[in-house]
Short mmCIF file of C-alpha atoms and ligand atoms in Angstrom, two decimals:
data_model
loop_
_atom_site.label_atom_id
_atom_site.label_comp_id
_atom_site.label_asym_id
_atom_site.label_seq_id
_atom_site.Cartn_x
_atom_site.Cartn_y
_atom_site.Cartn_z
CA MET A 1 33.68 54.91 21.27
CA PHE A 2 36.62 54.04 19.01
CA GLU A 3 37.45 56.06 15.97
CA SER A 4 37.33 54.24 12.68
CA ALA A 5 40.32 52.32 11.32
CA ARG A 6 40.80 54.98 8.65
CA ARG A 7 41.63 57.48 11.34
CA ARG A 8 44.02 55.26 13.19
CA SER A 9 46.85 56.17 10.88
CA ALA A 10 46.92 59.84 11.89
CA ALA A 11 49.92 61.46 13.48
CA THR A 12 50.56 65.13 13.82
CA THR A 13 52.96 67.69 15.13
CA ILE A 14 51.12 70.62 16.58
CA LYS A 15 52.97 73.70 15.34
CA GLY A 16 52.77 76.98 17.12
CA THR A 17 53.98 80.43 16.26
CA GLY A 18 57.10 80.75 18.40
CA ALA A 19 60.53 79.16 18.12
CA ALA A 20 61.12 76.02 20.16
CA ASP A 21 63.89 77.48 22.34
CA GLU A 22 62.01 80.60 23.44
CA THR A 23 60.43 80.73 26.90
CA PRO A 24 56.76 80.25 26.18
CA LEU A 25 54.69 83.35 26.56
CA PRO A 26 51.25 83.17 28.11
CA GLY A 27 48.72 82.31 25.51
CA LYS A 28 51.19 81.20 22.90
CA LEU A 29 50.15 78.14 20.94
CA VAL A 30 52.11 74.98 21.78
CA ASP A 31 54.99 74.23 19.51
CA ASP A 32 56.21 70.83 18.31
CA LEU A 33 53.81 68.70 20.33
CA GLN A 34 53.77 65.24 18.81
CA ILE A 35 50.56 63.28 18.91
CA ASN A 36 50.88 59.94 17.24
CA LEU A 37 47.82 57.78 16.72
CA ILE A 38 49.32 55.33 14.28
CA GLY A 39 48.21 51.81 15.15
CA ARG A 40 46.55 52.97 18.38
CA LYS A 41 43.17 51.55 19.38
CA ASN A 42 41.43 53.81 21.86
CA ILE A 43 42.01 57.15 20.18
CA GLY A 44 40.43 59.35 22.88
CA ARG A 45 42.45 57.74 25.65
CA GLU A 46 45.58 58.00 23.52
CA ILE A 47 45.18 61.75 22.97
CA TYR A 48 44.57 62.23 26.68
CA HIS A 49 47.65 60.19 27.65
CA GLN A 50 49.97 61.90 25.19
CA LEU A 51 48.85 65.35 26.34
CA LEU A 52 49.21 64.29 29.97
CA GLN A 53 52.69 62.97 29.33
CA ALA A 54 53.67 66.17 27.54
CA ILE A 55 52.54 68.21 30.56
CA GLN A 56 54.30 65.91 33.03
CA GLU A 57 57.52 65.98 31.06
CA GLY A 58 57.40 69.76 30.72
CA ARG A 59 57.01 69.76 26.94
CA LEU A 60 53.69 71.54 27.49
CA GLU A 61 54.51 74.27 29.94
CA SER A 62 52.43 76.25 32.34
CA GLY A 63 50.38 78.90 30.50
CA MET A 64 50.73 77.45 27.00
CA ARG A 65 47.64 77.50 24.83
CA LEU A 66 46.47 74.31 23.20
CA PRO A 67 45.08 74.27 19.69
CA PRO A 68 41.30 74.62 19.50
CA THR A 69 39.57 71.24 19.60
CA ARG A 70 38.25 71.68 16.04
CA GLU A 71 41.74 72.29 14.69
CA LEU A 72 43.42 69.43 16.51
CA ALA A 73 40.58 67.10 15.50
CA ARG A 74 41.04 68.09 11.87
CA ARG A 75 44.78 67.48 11.96
CA LEU A 76 44.40 64.15 13.69
CA LYS A 77 41.44 63.17 11.49
CA VAL A 78 39.29 62.31 14.50
CA ALA A 79 35.90 63.53 15.70
CA ARG A 80 35.97 66.86 17.49
CA THR A 81 34.23 65.38 20.55
CA THR A 82 37.09 62.89 20.92
CA VAL A 83 39.54 65.76 21.41
CA ALA A 84 37.03 67.70 23.55
CA VAL A 85 36.61 64.72 25.90
CA ALA A 86 40.41 64.44 26.32
CA TYR A 87 40.68 68.18 27.05
CA ASP A 88 37.73 68.02 29.49
CA ARG A 89 39.35 65.18 31.38
CA LEU A 90 42.56 67.16 31.79
CA VAL A 91 40.54 70.20 32.85
CA GLY A 92 38.76 68.00 35.43
CA GLU A 93 42.12 66.82 36.71
CA GLY A 94 43.31 70.39 37.15
CA LEU A 95 46.01 70.30 34.47
CA LEU A 96 44.27 72.44 31.83
CA GLU A 97 41.92 75.36 32.14
CA SER A 98 39.50 76.72 29.59
CA ARG A 99 38.90 80.39 29.39
CA ILE A 100 35.76 81.39 27.61
CA GLY A 101 36.52 83.06 24.31
CA ALA A 102 40.29 82.58 24.74
CA GLY A 103 40.91 78.83 24.47
CA THR A 104 42.38 75.99 26.54
CA PHE A 105 45.62 76.54 28.47
CA VAL A 106 48.03 74.51 30.55
CA LYS A 107 47.08 75.63 34.03
CA ARG A 108 49.42 77.95 35.85
CA GLY A 109 51.36 76.34 38.65
CA VAL A 110 51.29 72.89 37.09
CA VAL A 111 54.74 71.51 37.82
CA SER A 112 56.29 68.97 35.53
CA ALA A 113 57.57 65.78 37.10
CA THR A 114 61.28 66.37 36.75
CA THR A 115 62.35 63.70 39.25
CA ASP A 116 61.62 60.07 38.67
CA ALA A 117 59.80 59.07 41.86
CA ARG A 118 60.60 55.42 41.25
CA ASN A 119 64.29 56.05 41.82
CA LEU A 120 63.99 58.20 44.91
CA ASP A 121 65.99 57.09 47.89
CA SER A 122 63.43 57.00 50.67
CA PRO A 123 63.76 56.41 54.40
CA LEU A 124 60.48 54.43 54.25
CA VAL A 125 60.92 50.68 54.48
CA PRO A 126 58.35 47.95 55.04
CA LYS A 127 58.00 45.99 58.28
CA GLU A 128 60.47 43.14 58.67
CA ALA A 129 57.95 40.47 57.62
CA TRP A 130 57.63 42.10 54.20
CA VAL A 131 61.34 42.54 53.52
CA GLY A 132 62.63 40.01 50.99
CA PHE A 133 59.11 38.73 50.33
CA PRO A 134 59.42 36.04 47.63
CA THR A 135 57.61 37.72 44.75
CA SER A 136 59.12 35.35 42.18
CA TYR A 137 56.57 32.70 43.11
CA VAL A 138 53.69 35.12 42.56
CA ARG A 139 55.11 36.39 39.27
CA LYS A 140 55.38 32.86 37.96
CA LEU A 141 51.65 32.38 38.45
CA PHE A 142 50.85 35.05 35.91
CA ALA A 143 53.78 34.70 33.56
CA GLY A 144 53.97 32.93 30.29
CA ARG A 145 51.84 31.47 27.57
CA PHE A 146 52.44 27.85 26.74
CA GLU A 147 51.52 25.77 23.75
CA PHE A 148 50.80 22.99 26.24
CA ASP A 149 49.60 24.56 29.47
CA PHE A 150 49.72 22.14 32.40
CA ARG A 151 50.07 24.81 35.07
CA THR A 152 48.07 24.26 38.24
CA GLY A 153 45.48 26.51 39.77
CA PHE A 154 43.51 27.50 36.68
CA PRO A 155 40.02 26.30 35.85
CA ASP A 156 38.92 26.26 32.21
CA ASP A 157 37.66 29.81 32.08
CA ALA A 158 36.63 29.56 28.41
CA ALA A 159 33.98 27.01 29.46
CA PHE A 160 32.29 29.43 31.88
CA PRO A 161 28.74 30.43 30.81
CA TYR A 162 29.56 34.11 30.22
CA ALA A 163 26.30 34.97 28.45
CA ARG A 164 24.25 33.77 31.42
CA TRP A 165 26.59 35.54 33.83
CA ARG A 166 26.25 38.82 31.92
CA ARG A 167 22.47 38.61 32.23
CA LEU A 168 22.68 37.90 35.95
CA MET A 169 25.09 40.80 36.45
CA ALA A 170 22.85 43.12 34.41
CA ARG A 171 19.96 42.22 36.70
CA GLN A 172 22.09 43.19 39.70
CA MET A 173 22.97 46.57 38.23
CA ARG A 174 19.56 47.99 39.06
CA ALA A 175 18.85 50.34 41.91
CA SER A 176 16.35 47.87 43.36
CA ASN A 177 19.11 45.27 43.78
CA ALA A 178 21.73 47.54 45.30
CA PRO A 179 22.13 47.66 49.08
CA SER A 180 20.79 50.86 50.56
CA GLY A 181 23.94 52.70 51.50
CA TYR A 182 26.69 50.26 52.39
CA GLY A 183 26.21 46.48 52.38
CA ASP A 184 26.62 44.10 55.29
CA PRO A 185 30.28 42.98 55.81
CA ALA A 186 28.94 39.43 56.35
CA GLY A 187 27.95 39.41 52.70
CA HIS A 188 24.85 39.35 50.51
CA PRO A 189 22.10 37.52 52.44
CA GLY A 190 21.01 35.66 49.29
CA LEU A 191 24.53 34.43 48.64
CA ARG A 192 25.09 33.39 52.25
CA ALA A 193 21.87 31.37 52.13
CA ALA A 194 22.86 29.83 48.77
CA ILE A 195 26.33 28.91 50.09
CA ALA A 196 24.84 27.40 53.25
CA ARG A 197 22.46 25.24 51.19
CA HIS A 198 25.14 24.25 48.68
CA ILE A 199 27.65 23.25 51.38
CA SER A 200 25.00 21.49 53.47
CA LEU A 201 24.12 19.33 50.47
CA SER A 202 27.53 18.78 48.92
CA ARG A 203 29.59 18.40 52.11
CA GLY A 204 27.03 16.78 54.34
CA MET A 205 26.97 19.35 57.13
CA GLN A 206 24.24 21.53 58.47
CA ILE A 207 25.24 25.15 57.91
CA ASP A 208 23.30 28.20 58.98
CA PRO A 209 23.74 31.30 56.76
CA GLU A 210 24.58 33.15 59.99
CA GLU A 211 27.85 31.17 60.14
CA VAL A 212 28.89 32.24 56.62
CA THR A 213 30.98 35.33 55.83
CA VAL A 214 31.61 36.09 52.17
CA THR A 215 35.19 37.07 51.33
CA ASN A 216 37.32 38.05 48.35
CA GLY A 217 38.49 34.54 47.61
CA ALA A 218 39.78 31.95 50.05
CA GLN A 219 42.86 34.13 50.37
CA GLN A 220 40.98 36.88 52.15
CA ALA A 221 39.30 34.31 54.40
CA LEU A 222 42.80 33.21 55.48
CA ASP A 223 43.81 36.82 55.98
CA LEU A 224 40.83 37.55 58.23
CA ILE A 225 41.41 34.37 60.25
CA ALA A 226 45.08 35.27 60.68
CA LYS A 227 44.16 38.77 61.83
CA VAL A 228 41.70 37.65 64.48
CA LEU A 229 43.56 34.58 65.78
CA ILE A 230 47.32 34.92 65.46
CA GLU A 231 49.54 36.88 67.82
CA LYS A 232 53.14 37.70 66.96
CA GLY A 233 55.30 34.67 67.74
CA ASP A 234 52.43 32.15 67.64
CA ARG A 235 53.27 28.80 66.12
CA VAL A 236 51.34 28.03 62.93
CA VAL A 237 51.64 24.64 61.27
CA VAL A 238 51.32 24.17 57.52
CA GLU A 239 51.48 21.09 55.31
CA ASP A 240 54.78 20.41 53.53
CA PRO A 241 54.61 20.49 50.55
CA GLY A 242 51.79 23.00 50.81
CA TYR A 243 50.19 26.20 49.63
CA PRO A 244 52.67 29.13 49.71
CA PRO A 245 50.06 31.95 49.73
CA ALA A 246 48.83 30.58 53.06
CA TRP A 247 52.17 30.19 54.80
CA LEU A 248 53.55 33.47 53.42
CA LEU A 249 50.46 35.23 54.74
CA PHE A 250 50.80 33.70 58.21
CA ARG A 251 54.40 34.89 58.33
CA THR A 252 53.38 38.48 57.61
CA VAL A 253 51.32 38.61 60.81
CA GLY A 254 54.34 37.46 62.80
CA ALA A 255 53.60 33.73 63.10
CA ARG A 256 56.38 31.18 63.46
CA VAL A 257 55.43 28.99 60.52
CA GLU A 258 56.38 25.34 60.84
CA PRO A 259 56.14 22.92 57.91
CA ILE A 260 54.97 19.40 58.86
CA PRO A 261 55.25 16.54 56.35
CA VAL A 262 52.40 14.93 54.47
CA ASP A 263 52.24 11.21 53.68
CA ASP A 264 49.68 9.20 51.74
CA GLU A 265 47.10 9.70 54.51
CA GLY A 266 47.58 13.46 54.70
CA LEU A 267 49.22 15.60 57.41
CA VAL A 268 51.35 13.56 59.81
CA VAL A 269 49.42 14.41 62.98
CA ARG A 270 51.86 12.77 65.40
CA ALA A 271 54.53 15.29 64.28
CA LEU A 272 52.47 18.29 65.45
CA PRO A 273 54.09 20.34 68.21
CA PRO A 274 51.79 20.74 71.24
CA ASP A 275 52.07 24.54 71.52
CA THR A 276 50.52 25.18 68.11
CA ARG A 277 47.98 27.96 67.76
CA LEU A 278 46.68 27.09 64.30
CA VAL A 279 46.97 24.29 61.74
CA TYR A 280 46.22 24.95 58.07
CA VAL A 281 45.16 21.84 56.12
CA THR A 282 43.64 20.86 52.76
CA PRO A 283 42.06 17.49 53.68
CA SER A 284 39.76 16.94 50.65
CA HIS A 285 42.60 17.21 48.15
CA GLN A 286 45.93 17.96 49.76
CA PHE A 287 47.59 20.81 47.93
CA PRO A 288 49.74 20.02 46.01
CA ILE A 289 50.29 16.25 46.56
CA GLY A 290 46.63 15.42 45.97
CA VAL A 291 46.00 12.80 48.67
CA THR A 292 42.76 12.78 50.67
CA MET A 293 43.23 12.86 54.43
CA SER A 294 42.15 9.49 55.83
CA LEU A 295 39.28 9.26 58.29
CA GLU A 296 41.66 8.05 60.97
CA ARG A 297 43.92 11.07 60.48
CA ARG A 298 40.93 13.37 60.57
CA SER A 299 39.84 11.93 63.90
CA SER A 300 43.31 12.16 65.40
CA LEU A 301 43.75 15.75 64.17
CA LEU A 302 40.45 16.74 65.81
CA GLU A 303 41.38 14.95 69.01
CA TRP A 304 44.78 16.66 69.02
CA ALA A 305 43.08 20.07 68.56
CA ARG A 306 40.70 19.31 71.43
CA GLN A 307 43.62 18.50 73.72
CA THR A 308 45.80 21.45 72.70
CA ASN A 309 43.00 23.95 72.10
CA ALA A 310 44.40 24.76 68.64
CA ALA A 311 42.42 26.09 65.69
CA ILE A 312 42.18 24.04 62.50
CA VAL A 313 41.70 25.87 59.19
CA GLU A 314 40.17 23.48 56.66
CA ASP A 315 40.70 24.80 53.12
CA ASP A 316 38.26 23.02 50.78
CA TYR A 317 39.36 24.83 47.63
CA ASP A 318 38.51 22.37 44.83
CA GLY A 319 36.49 19.55 46.40
CA GLU A 320 33.65 20.04 43.87
CA PHE A 321 35.60 18.10 41.29
CA ARG A 322 35.64 14.55 42.55
CA PHE A 323 35.61 11.67 40.10
CA GLY A 324 34.32 8.47 41.57
CA ASN A 325 33.98 7.78 45.27
CA ARG A 326 32.01 9.94 47.67
CA PRO A 327 33.91 12.55 49.63
CA LEU A 328 34.88 11.81 53.22
CA GLU A 329 33.19 13.90 55.89
CA SER A 330 34.77 17.31 56.16
CA LEU A 331 36.68 18.09 59.34
CA ARG A 332 34.04 20.69 60.08
CA ALA A 333 31.29 18.05 59.90
CA LEU A 334 33.23 15.72 62.21
CA ASP A 335 34.05 18.35 64.81
CA PRO A 336 31.67 18.64 67.77
CA ASN A 337 33.97 21.03 69.66
CA GLY A 338 34.15 24.14 67.46
CA HIS A 339 37.85 23.94 66.56
CA VAL A 340 37.42 23.96 62.78
CA ILE A 341 37.15 27.04 60.60
CA TYR A 342 36.02 26.00 57.14
CA VAL A 343 37.21 28.00 54.11
CA GLY A 344 35.73 27.64 50.63
CA SER A 345 36.32 29.23 47.26
CA PHE A 346 34.46 29.69 43.99
CA SER A 347 37.73 30.21 42.12
CA LYS A 348 37.91 26.69 40.72
CA ALA A 349 34.19 26.02 40.33
CA THR A 350 33.47 29.36 38.57
CA LEU A 351 36.28 31.84 37.83
CA PRO A 352 39.19 33.03 40.00
CA SER A 353 38.55 36.56 38.74
CA LEU A 354 35.16 36.73 40.48
CA ARG A 355 37.16 36.70 43.74
CA ILE A 356 34.49 35.00 45.80
CA GLY A 357 35.31 32.80 48.73
CA PHE A 358 33.79 32.31 52.14
CA VAL A 359 34.50 31.32 55.69
CA ILE A 360 32.25 29.25 57.93
CA SER A 361 33.34 30.00 61.45
CA PRO A 362 32.34 28.92 64.96
CA ASN A 363 30.04 31.47 66.65
CA SER A 364 32.82 32.53 68.99
CA LEU A 365 34.81 33.94 66.03
CA THR A 366 32.15 35.13 63.61
CA SER A 367 31.70 38.68 64.84
CA ALA A 368 35.48 39.26 64.99
CA ILE A 369 35.86 37.91 61.45
CA ARG A 370 33.13 40.24 60.21
CA ALA A 371 34.70 43.18 62.02
CA ALA A 372 38.01 42.32 60.34
CA LYS A 373 36.25 42.10 56.96
CA HIS A 374 34.65 45.48 57.58
CA LEU A 375 37.96 47.08 58.50
CA SER A 376 39.70 45.46 55.57
CA ASP A 377 37.44 46.36 52.64
CA TRP A 378 33.93 46.71 54.11
CA TYR A 379 32.43 43.99 51.92
CA THR A 380 32.85 42.07 48.69
CA MET A 381 31.41 43.64 45.53
CA TRP A 382 27.68 43.45 45.98
CA ALA A 383 26.58 42.89 42.38
CA VAL A 384 28.96 39.94 41.96
CA GLN A 385 27.62 38.42 45.19
CA GLY A 386 24.02 38.93 44.03
CA ALA A 387 24.70 37.44 40.61
CA LEU A 388 26.43 34.42 42.16
CA ALA A 389 23.47 33.90 44.51
CA ASP A 390 21.14 33.77 41.49
CA PHE A 391 23.61 31.60 39.57
CA ILE A 392 23.44 29.04 42.38
CA GLU A 393 19.73 29.35 43.22
CA GLU A 394 18.54 29.14 39.62
CA GLY A 395 20.51 25.94 39.01
CA TRP A 396 23.17 27.32 36.63
CA PHE A 397 25.97 26.55 39.04
CA ALA A 398 24.95 22.89 39.44
CA ARG A 399 24.70 22.58 35.67
CA HIS A 400 28.15 24.14 35.14
CA LEU A 401 29.63 21.84 37.78
CA ARG A 402 28.12 18.76 36.12
CA LYS A 403 29.52 19.76 32.76
CA MET A 404 32.98 20.60 34.12
CA ARG A 405 33.14 17.47 36.25
CA ARG A 406 32.72 15.37 33.07
CA GLU A 407 35.25 17.48 31.19
CA TYR A 408 37.87 17.43 33.96
CA GLU A 409 37.44 13.72 34.53
CA GLU A 410 38.26 13.15 30.88
CA ARG A 411 41.37 15.32 31.14
CA HIS A 412 42.38 13.69 34.42
CA ASN A 413 42.18 10.26 32.77
CA ALA A 414 44.08 11.49 29.69
CA ILE A 415 46.90 12.73 31.95
CA LEU A 416 47.07 9.43 33.83
CA ALA A 417 47.16 7.53 30.52
CA GLY A 418 49.82 9.88 29.09
CA LEU A 419 52.02 9.67 32.19
CA ASP A 420 51.75 5.90 32.10
CA LYS A 421 52.68 5.83 28.43
CA HIS A 422 55.54 8.35 28.40
CA PHE A 423 56.95 8.48 31.95
CA GLN A 424 56.46 5.02 33.38
CA SER A 425 59.80 4.57 35.09
CA LEU A 426 60.49 8.26 35.68
CA LEU A 427 57.44 9.52 37.55
CA LYS A 428 55.22 7.96 40.19
CA VAL A 429 51.66 9.29 40.15
CA THR A 430 49.95 10.08 43.46
CA ASN A 431 46.68 8.29 43.85
CA SER A 432 43.96 10.94 43.68
CA ALA A 433 40.68 11.45 41.87
CA VAL A 434 39.84 14.99 42.91
CA GLY A 435 40.47 18.52 41.73
CA LEU A 436 42.26 20.09 38.83
CA HIS A 437 45.74 18.63 38.89
CA VAL A 438 47.71 15.41 39.17
CA CYS A 439 50.93 15.17 41.17
CA ALA A 440 53.74 12.84 40.20
CA THR A 441 56.96 12.41 42.16
CA ALA A 442 60.24 11.68 40.40
CA THR A 443 61.73 8.35 41.26
CA GLU A 444 65.33 8.95 40.26
CA LEU A 445 65.77 12.65 39.59
CA SER A 446 66.60 15.46 41.99
CA PRO A 447 64.64 18.74 42.12
CA SER A 448 67.46 20.47 40.24
CA ASP A 449 67.48 17.80 37.49
CA LEU A 450 63.75 18.33 37.11
CA HIS A 451 64.19 22.07 37.04
CA ARG A 452 66.60 21.72 34.10
CA VAL A 453 64.12 19.50 32.25
CA VAL A 454 61.17 21.82 32.82
CA THR A 455 63.15 24.87 31.79
CA SER A 456 64.28 23.27 28.56
CA ALA A 457 60.76 22.21 27.53
CA LYS A 458 59.82 25.78 26.69
CA GLU A 459 56.53 25.05 24.99
CA VAL A 460 55.25 23.09 28.00
CA GLY A 461 54.05 24.89 31.14
CA VAL A 462 54.32 22.56 34.12
CA ASP A 463 54.82 23.31 37.83
CA GLU A 464 57.61 21.80 39.89
CA LEU A 465 56.61 20.27 43.20
CA ALA A 466 59.75 21.76 44.77
CA GLN A 467 58.32 25.26 44.55
CA TYR A 468 55.60 24.23 47.01
CA SER A 469 58.03 22.84 49.57
CA ALA A 470 58.41 24.84 52.76
CA GLY A 471 61.20 22.58 54.03
CA GLN A 472 63.12 19.91 52.11
CA PRO A 473 62.21 20.19 48.38
CA VAL A 474 60.49 17.10 46.99
CA PRO A 475 61.33 16.12 43.38
CA GLY A 476 58.15 15.93 41.33
CA LEU A 477 55.88 17.65 38.84
CA LEU A 478 52.30 18.88 38.90
CA PHE A 479 50.10 18.47 35.86
CA GLY A 480 47.17 20.88 35.93
CA TYR A 481 44.37 20.31 33.44
CA GLY A 482 42.20 23.39 33.83
CA ALA A 483 43.90 25.15 30.94
CA ILE A 484 44.62 22.31 28.50
CA PRO A 485 42.02 20.56 26.34
CA THR A 486 41.93 16.76 26.38
CA GLU A 487 43.18 16.40 22.82
CA ARG A 488 46.44 18.28 23.55
CA ILE A 489 47.39 16.34 26.63
CA ASP A 490 49.16 13.36 25.05
CA GLU A 491 51.25 15.49 22.68
CA GLY A 492 52.17 17.88 25.52
CA LEU A 493 53.40 15.00 27.67
CA ARG A 494 55.30 13.50 24.74
CA ARG A 495 57.09 16.84 24.18
CA LEU A 496 57.96 17.10 27.86
CA ARG A 497 59.28 13.55 27.83
CA LYS A 498 61.69 14.46 25.01
CA SER A 499 63.47 16.91 27.36
CA PHE A 500 64.22 14.10 29.81
CA VAL A 501 66.52 12.52 27.13
C1 PLP B 1 45.14 25.35 48.43
C2 PLP B 1 44.37 26.47 47.78
N1 PLP B 1 43.52 27.19 48.50
C3 PLP B 1 42.79 28.17 47.96
C4 PLP B 1 42.89 28.47 46.63
C5 PLP B 1 41.98 29.50 46.01
O1 PLP B 1 42.19 30.72 46.48
P1 PLP B 1 41.26 31.95 46.07
O2 PLP B 1 39.85 31.61 46.46
O3 PLP B 1 41.83 33.04 46.88
O4 PLP B 1 41.37 32.16 44.61
C6 PLP B 1 43.79 27.78 45.84
C7 PLP B 1 43.97 28.15 44.44
O5 PLP B 1 44.80 27.72 43.71
C8 PLP B 1 44.53 26.74 46.42
O6 PLP B 1 45.38 26.02 45.67
#
């Protein structure tokens, strides 16, 4: 597919017969077209892009004749088929035409893009809920490479069994494993059954595959729930600090989002307003503080929902990684009245890039959720669902979880030891033995002091608790350990400590 390294140094100016300032005559060879392949990797794609750009910028004008493929290939020192494929693609896109016996020409009527569409003043504006949307938070998630990466939200993707996954995906890419026509919006039946079994075993609740809808990550599950349950102006309660992608999403459907504080037993249930339509909670491992919601709080939240007829969304995003004591019953398992919608994700236990999550909904909502899934994107990529079903059913998932649980427990303990050693009087660690991050609140510093510290420790990537506050910012730091190996943890914390002076 790629040309050899020897050829990567080629650059050429395609010379034609006419002078550069003359109006091009039909059939005249292009003049002064630069194609530069020096240091480029995918030669074919490069030739295509440079020709495309030349057409769009008007350097290759309507009616001009391109050099024969053989000639251009010779000048660029690439295979003739590489040039032919680039020409064919532009022919297919309607920008070039080949005339038998005459050559390849820039198609007549092709108009160069003389205005920069990005700078056009347009009367089109988004709905109010999308104006001023805080994209800085989202950008931060993807930005940066850090020598010591303590950012939250990432599992150790290098530890994923890629070779096994490739084999499982290859098996799915056979006609016999594809759905006939379109797939079921509810999801791959094998995956729904595997999820139901996995959740029944790990979370102690009886789940029927009929209750499961597969989604593109937990995020889409929240989106579908919001679509089918929330009317404009409805009150939606979120934990504070909490998970911004959830509350930002609820706002976009017109909800009045109200942050309610979290203490060391989880969401403060007595602070809930009675006219609430929906409560979004992370009881297994409160995001981002890390506490587990106490059994008493769980009971009072369920009782409150029964009295007010509110919906509870239980987001169980990283409960697989629990070091030590058994998990408490999920809200869904404790709820006899059908108020809980359970959301799960494979982002932490496998890879976020697989984009697989699921929702377990009461019967009264399931068909609406599936209709919303259908109208949103029809269904989640079938082959990935099939491969994940096999990954679970053949025991690879359980094996991966066992391995990662050991690994993450080691990192978790290394972070606790490092925080104790370097930050004893500065940070107070939240008691938690679940998930992929540790939260520590600052005892004497303000959020802005912490921000200065974090910004000055450039080689250390660490999240500030304040960025997860919907109301009053809480001073603190989050130490994720999905992306940092155990042996780098102590040094990373020592470097961060140096910025505290
Ligand atoms: C609270 C919470 N819910 C859900 C998710 C996972 O979302 P998704 O499945 O869309 O990747 C995360 C990821 O960081 C999270 O922190």
